[in-house]
Short mmCIF file of C-alpha atoms in Angstrom, two decimals:
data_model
loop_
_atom_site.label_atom_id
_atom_site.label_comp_id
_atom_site.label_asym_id
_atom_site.label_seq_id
_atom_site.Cartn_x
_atom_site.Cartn_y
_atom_site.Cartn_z
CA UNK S 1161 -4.65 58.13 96.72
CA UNK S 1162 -8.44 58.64 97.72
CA UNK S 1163 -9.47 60.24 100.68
CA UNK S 1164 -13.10 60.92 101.38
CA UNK S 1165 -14.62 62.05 103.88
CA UNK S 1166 -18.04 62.45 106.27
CA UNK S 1167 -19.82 62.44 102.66
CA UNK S 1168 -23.43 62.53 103.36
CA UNK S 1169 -25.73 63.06 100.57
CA UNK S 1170 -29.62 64.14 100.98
CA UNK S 1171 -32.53 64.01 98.71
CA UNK S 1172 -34.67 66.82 100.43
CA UNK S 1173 -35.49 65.00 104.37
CA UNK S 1174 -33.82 61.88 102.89
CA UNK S 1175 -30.36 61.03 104.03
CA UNK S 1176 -28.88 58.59 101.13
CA UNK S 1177 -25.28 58.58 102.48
CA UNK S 1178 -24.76 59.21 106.13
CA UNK S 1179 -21.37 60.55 107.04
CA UNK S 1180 -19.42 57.83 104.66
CA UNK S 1181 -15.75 57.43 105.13
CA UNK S 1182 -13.30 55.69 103.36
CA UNK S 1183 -9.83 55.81 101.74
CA UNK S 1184 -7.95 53.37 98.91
CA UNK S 1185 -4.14 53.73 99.04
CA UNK S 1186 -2.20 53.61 95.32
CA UNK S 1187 -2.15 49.70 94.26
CA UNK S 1188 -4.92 48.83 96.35
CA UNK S 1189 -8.29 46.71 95.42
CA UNK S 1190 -10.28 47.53 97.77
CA UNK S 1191 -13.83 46.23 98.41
CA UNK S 1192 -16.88 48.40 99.05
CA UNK S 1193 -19.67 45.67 100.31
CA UNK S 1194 -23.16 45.35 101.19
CA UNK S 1195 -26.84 44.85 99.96
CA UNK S 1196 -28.36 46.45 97.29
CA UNK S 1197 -30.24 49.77 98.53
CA UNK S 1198 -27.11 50.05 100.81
CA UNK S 1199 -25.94 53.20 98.93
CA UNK S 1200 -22.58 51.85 97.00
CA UNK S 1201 -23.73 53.36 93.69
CA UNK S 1202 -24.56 56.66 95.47
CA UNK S 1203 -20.95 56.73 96.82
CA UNK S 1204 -18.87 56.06 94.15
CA UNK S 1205 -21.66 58.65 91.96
CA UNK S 1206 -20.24 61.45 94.64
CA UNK S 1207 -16.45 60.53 93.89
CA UNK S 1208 -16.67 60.63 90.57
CA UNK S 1209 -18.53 64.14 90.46
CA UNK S 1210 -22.35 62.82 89.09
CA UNK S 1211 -23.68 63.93 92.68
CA UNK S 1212 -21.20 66.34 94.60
CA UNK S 1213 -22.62 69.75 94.91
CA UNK S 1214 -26.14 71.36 96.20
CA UNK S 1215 -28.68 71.67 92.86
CA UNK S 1216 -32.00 70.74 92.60
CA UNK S 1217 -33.12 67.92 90.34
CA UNK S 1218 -36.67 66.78 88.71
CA UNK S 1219 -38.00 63.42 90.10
CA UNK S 1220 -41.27 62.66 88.11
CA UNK S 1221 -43.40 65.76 88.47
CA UNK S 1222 -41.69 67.44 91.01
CA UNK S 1223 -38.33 69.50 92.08
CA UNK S 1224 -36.09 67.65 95.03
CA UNK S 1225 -33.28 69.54 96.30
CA UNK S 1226 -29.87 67.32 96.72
CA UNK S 1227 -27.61 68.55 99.10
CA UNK S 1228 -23.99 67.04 99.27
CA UNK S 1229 -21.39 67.54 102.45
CA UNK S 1230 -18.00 66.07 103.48
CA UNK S 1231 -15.05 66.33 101.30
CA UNK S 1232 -13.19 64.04 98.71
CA UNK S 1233 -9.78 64.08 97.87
CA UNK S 1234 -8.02 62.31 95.19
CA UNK S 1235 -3.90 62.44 95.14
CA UNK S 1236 -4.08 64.64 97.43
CA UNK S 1237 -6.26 66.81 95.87
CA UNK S 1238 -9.99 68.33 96.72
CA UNK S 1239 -12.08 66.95 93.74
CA UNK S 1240 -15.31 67.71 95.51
CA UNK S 1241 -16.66 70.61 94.03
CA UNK S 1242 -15.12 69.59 90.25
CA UNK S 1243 -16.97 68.40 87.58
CA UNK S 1244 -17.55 64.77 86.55
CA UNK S 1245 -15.56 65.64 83.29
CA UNK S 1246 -12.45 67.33 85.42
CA UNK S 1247 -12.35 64.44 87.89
CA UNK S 1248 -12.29 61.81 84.61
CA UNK S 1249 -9.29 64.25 83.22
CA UNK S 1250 -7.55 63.62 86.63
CA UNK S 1251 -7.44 59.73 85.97
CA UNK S 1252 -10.54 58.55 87.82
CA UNK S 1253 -12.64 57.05 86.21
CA UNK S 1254 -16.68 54.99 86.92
CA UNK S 1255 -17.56 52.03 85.16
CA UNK S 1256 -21.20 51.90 85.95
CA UNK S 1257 -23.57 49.15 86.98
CA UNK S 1258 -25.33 47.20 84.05
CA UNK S 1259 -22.79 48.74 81.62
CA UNK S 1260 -24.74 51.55 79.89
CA UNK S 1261 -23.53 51.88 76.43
CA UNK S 1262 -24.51 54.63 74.53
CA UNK S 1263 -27.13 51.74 72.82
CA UNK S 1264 -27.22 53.56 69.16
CA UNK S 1265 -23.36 53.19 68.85
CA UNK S 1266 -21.09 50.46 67.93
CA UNK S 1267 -18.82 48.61 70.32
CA UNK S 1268 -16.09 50.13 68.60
CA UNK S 1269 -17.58 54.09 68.90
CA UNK S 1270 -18.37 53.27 72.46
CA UNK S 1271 -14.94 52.70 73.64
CA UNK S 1272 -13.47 55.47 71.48
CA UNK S 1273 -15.74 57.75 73.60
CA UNK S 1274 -14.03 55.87 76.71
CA UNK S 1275 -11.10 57.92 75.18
CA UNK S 1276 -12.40 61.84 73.92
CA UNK S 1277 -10.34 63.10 76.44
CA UNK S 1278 -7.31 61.83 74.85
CA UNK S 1279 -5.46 63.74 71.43
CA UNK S 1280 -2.80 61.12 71.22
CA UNK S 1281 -4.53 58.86 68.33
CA UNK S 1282 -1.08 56.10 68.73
CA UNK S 1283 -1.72 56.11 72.20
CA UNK S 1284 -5.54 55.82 71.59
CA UNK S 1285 -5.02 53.12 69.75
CA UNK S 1286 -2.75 50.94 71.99
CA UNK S 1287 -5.82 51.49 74.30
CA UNK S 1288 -8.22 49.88 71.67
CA UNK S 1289 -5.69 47.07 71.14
CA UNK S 1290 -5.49 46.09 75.22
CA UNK S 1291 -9.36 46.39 75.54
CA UNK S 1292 -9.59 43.21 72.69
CA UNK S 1293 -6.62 42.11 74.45
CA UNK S 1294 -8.27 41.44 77.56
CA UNK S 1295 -11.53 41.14 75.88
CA UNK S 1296 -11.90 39.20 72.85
CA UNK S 1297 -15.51 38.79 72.06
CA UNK S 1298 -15.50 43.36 71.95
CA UNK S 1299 -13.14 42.66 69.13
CA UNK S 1300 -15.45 40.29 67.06
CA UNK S 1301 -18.47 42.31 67.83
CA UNK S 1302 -16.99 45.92 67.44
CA UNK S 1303 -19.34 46.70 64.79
CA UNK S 1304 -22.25 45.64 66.72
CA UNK S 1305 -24.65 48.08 67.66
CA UNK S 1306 -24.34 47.92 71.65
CA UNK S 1307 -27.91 48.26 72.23
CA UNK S 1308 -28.20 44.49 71.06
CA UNK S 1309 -25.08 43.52 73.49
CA UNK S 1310 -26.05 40.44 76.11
CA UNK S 1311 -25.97 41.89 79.40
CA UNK S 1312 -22.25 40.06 80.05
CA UNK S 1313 -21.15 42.07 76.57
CA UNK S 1314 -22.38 45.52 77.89
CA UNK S 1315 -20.44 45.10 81.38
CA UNK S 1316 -16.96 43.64 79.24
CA UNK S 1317 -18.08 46.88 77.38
CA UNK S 1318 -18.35 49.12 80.39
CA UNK S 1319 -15.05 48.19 81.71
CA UNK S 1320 -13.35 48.16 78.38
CA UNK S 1321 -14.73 51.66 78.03
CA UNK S 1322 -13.43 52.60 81.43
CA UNK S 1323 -9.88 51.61 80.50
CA UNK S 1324 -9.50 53.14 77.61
CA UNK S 1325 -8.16 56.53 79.09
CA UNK S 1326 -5.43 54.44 81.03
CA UNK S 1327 -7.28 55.61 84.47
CA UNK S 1328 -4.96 55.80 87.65
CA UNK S 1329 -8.08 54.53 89.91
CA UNK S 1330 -11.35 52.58 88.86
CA UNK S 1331 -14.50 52.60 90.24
CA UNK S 1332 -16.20 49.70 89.53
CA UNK S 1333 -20.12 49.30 90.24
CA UNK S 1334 -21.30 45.77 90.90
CA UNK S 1335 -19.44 44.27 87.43
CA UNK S 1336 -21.16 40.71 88.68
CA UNK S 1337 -24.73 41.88 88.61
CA UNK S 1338 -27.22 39.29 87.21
CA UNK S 1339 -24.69 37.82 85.17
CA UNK S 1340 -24.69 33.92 84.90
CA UNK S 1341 -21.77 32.02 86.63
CA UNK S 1342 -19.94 31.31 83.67
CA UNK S 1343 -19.65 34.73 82.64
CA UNK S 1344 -19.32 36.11 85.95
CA UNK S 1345 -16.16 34.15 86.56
CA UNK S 1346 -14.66 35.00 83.03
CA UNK S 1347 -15.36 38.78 84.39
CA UNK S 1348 -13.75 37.71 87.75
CA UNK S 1349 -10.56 37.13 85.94
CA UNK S 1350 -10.51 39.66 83.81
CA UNK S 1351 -11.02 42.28 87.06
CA UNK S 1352 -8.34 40.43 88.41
CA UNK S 1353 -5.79 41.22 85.07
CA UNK S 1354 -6.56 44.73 85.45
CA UNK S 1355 -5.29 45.11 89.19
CA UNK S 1356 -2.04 43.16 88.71
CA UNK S 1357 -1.17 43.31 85.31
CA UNK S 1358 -1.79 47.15 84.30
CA UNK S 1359 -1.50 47.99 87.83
CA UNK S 1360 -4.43 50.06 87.96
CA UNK S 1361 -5.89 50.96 91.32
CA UNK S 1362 -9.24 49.88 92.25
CA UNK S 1363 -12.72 50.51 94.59
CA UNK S 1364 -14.71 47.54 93.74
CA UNK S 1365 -18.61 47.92 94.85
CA UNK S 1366 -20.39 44.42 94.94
CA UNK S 1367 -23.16 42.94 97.02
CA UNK S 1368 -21.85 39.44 95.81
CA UNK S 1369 -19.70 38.66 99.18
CA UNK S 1370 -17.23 36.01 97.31
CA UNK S 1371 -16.21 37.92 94.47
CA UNK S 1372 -15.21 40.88 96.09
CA UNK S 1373 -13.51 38.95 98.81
CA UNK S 1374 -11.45 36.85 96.67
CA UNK S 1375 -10.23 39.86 95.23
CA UNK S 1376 -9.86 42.94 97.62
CA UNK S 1377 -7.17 43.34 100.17
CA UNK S 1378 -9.28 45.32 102.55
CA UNK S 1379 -13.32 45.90 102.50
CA UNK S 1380 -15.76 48.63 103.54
CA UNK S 1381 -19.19 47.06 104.44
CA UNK S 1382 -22.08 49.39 103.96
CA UNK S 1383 -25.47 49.58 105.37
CA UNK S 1384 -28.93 52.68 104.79
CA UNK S 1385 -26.13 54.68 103.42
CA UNK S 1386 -23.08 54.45 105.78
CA UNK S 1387 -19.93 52.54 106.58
CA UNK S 1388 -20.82 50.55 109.82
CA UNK S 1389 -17.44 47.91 109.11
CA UNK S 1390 -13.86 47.94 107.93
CA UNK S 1391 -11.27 45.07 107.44
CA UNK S 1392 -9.77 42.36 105.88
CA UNK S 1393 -12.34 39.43 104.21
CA UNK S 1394 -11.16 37.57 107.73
CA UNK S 1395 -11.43 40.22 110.05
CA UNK S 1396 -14.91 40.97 108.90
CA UNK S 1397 -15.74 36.91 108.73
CA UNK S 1398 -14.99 36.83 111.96
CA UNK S 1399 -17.45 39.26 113.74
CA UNK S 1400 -20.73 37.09 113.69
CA UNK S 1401 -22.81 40.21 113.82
CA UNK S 1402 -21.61 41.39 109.98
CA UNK S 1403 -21.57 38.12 109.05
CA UNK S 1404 -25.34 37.40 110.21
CA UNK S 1405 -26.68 40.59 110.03
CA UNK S 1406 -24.72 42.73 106.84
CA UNK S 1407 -23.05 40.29 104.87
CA UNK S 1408 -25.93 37.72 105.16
CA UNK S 1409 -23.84 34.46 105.69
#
């Protein structure tokens, strides 16, 4: 279903992804692992289109140039020179880190917007009603303004946004990231209901080792921007090196 490819990505002399491979086959959850700074959020920007051409970009005061190589394909498809709003047509969608609601608009607006691609209003609205289906507390605060969200709102938010154009594969950026343990297993669950209950495919990117594990079927581990390990949560427990050294256990 997703094929990429050698994807390196460079910030003028910089090298932020270094020849990245990976691929995630049609009903797979599939892990993408490591610590933060390892470049996980820079990969799944590339797939999705934020980051996959040559441009140049203002950083502070000054120009950097980006340059992107390798190739991604998605069902079989080159996507890698498409825009982020062509690649979201196709059925893949990002659900970012730290949720990022558009803070001025309601819960409500902000997963409508999770559907302007979509002119079917019925089937838009079947789309609302699973989103409080899975999430509850989006319902009673869909008149909220998002900006005053609690940080474990804005990610239910982020993922309830991402759903809402019935995507074909997620990519989901560290959903467990400084959320308390309460919350975080709530989200854990709710991850989990996605995957084998709407039976939508999945690349999850976390640097907390047990909730990806208890959830993927195979992992990528990821280290200064490329993908040094590949396996199952007990093939890669196994090798003492990742354990000790990447996955810090």
């Amino acid at each position: 279903m997703l094929e990429v490819k050698n994807v390196t990505v460079r910030y003028d002399t910089a090298t932020i992804l270094d020849e990245a491979s990976l691929t995630v086959e049609k009903g797979e959850l599939v892990g993408l692992i490591g610590p933060n700074g390892a470049g996980k959020t820079m990969l799944l920007r590339a797939i999705a289109g934020l980051i996959n051409w040559d441009r140049e970009i203002l950083r502070g005061s000054r120009k950097s140039k980006v340059t992107f190589e390798g190739s991604v394909e998605f069902e079989g498809e080159r996507i890698d020179k498409l825009s982020a709003f062509k690649i979201a047509k196709k059925g893949l969608q990002l659900c970012p880190q730290m949720g990022r609601p558009f803070v001025e608009m309601t819960v409500k607006d902000n997963l409508l917007a999770g559907a302007y691609l979509c002119r079917d209003q019925k089937e838009v609205n079947e789309s609302l009603a699973r989103v409080y289906g899975l999430f509850p507390r989006l319902e009673e605060r869909k008149k909220q303004i998002s900006g005053t969200l609690s940080g474990g709102e804005r990610q239910m938010l982020a993922v309830g946004r991402s759903l809402m154009r019935r995507p074909k594969l997620m990519l989901v950026d560290e959903p467990s990231s400084g959320l308390a343990p309460k919350i975080k297993d709530d989200l854990f669950k709710r991850v989990e209901e996605i995957y084998h209950e709407l039976g939508v495919t999945i690349l999850l990117a976390e640097q907390d080792i047990s909730f990806a594990f208890a959830l993927s079927k195979r992992n990528y581990v990821m280290s200064k921007g490329h993908i040094i390990a590949h396996g199952t949560a007990e093939e890669l427990l196994k090798d003492e090196t990742i354990r000790k050294t990447y996955l810090g256990l």
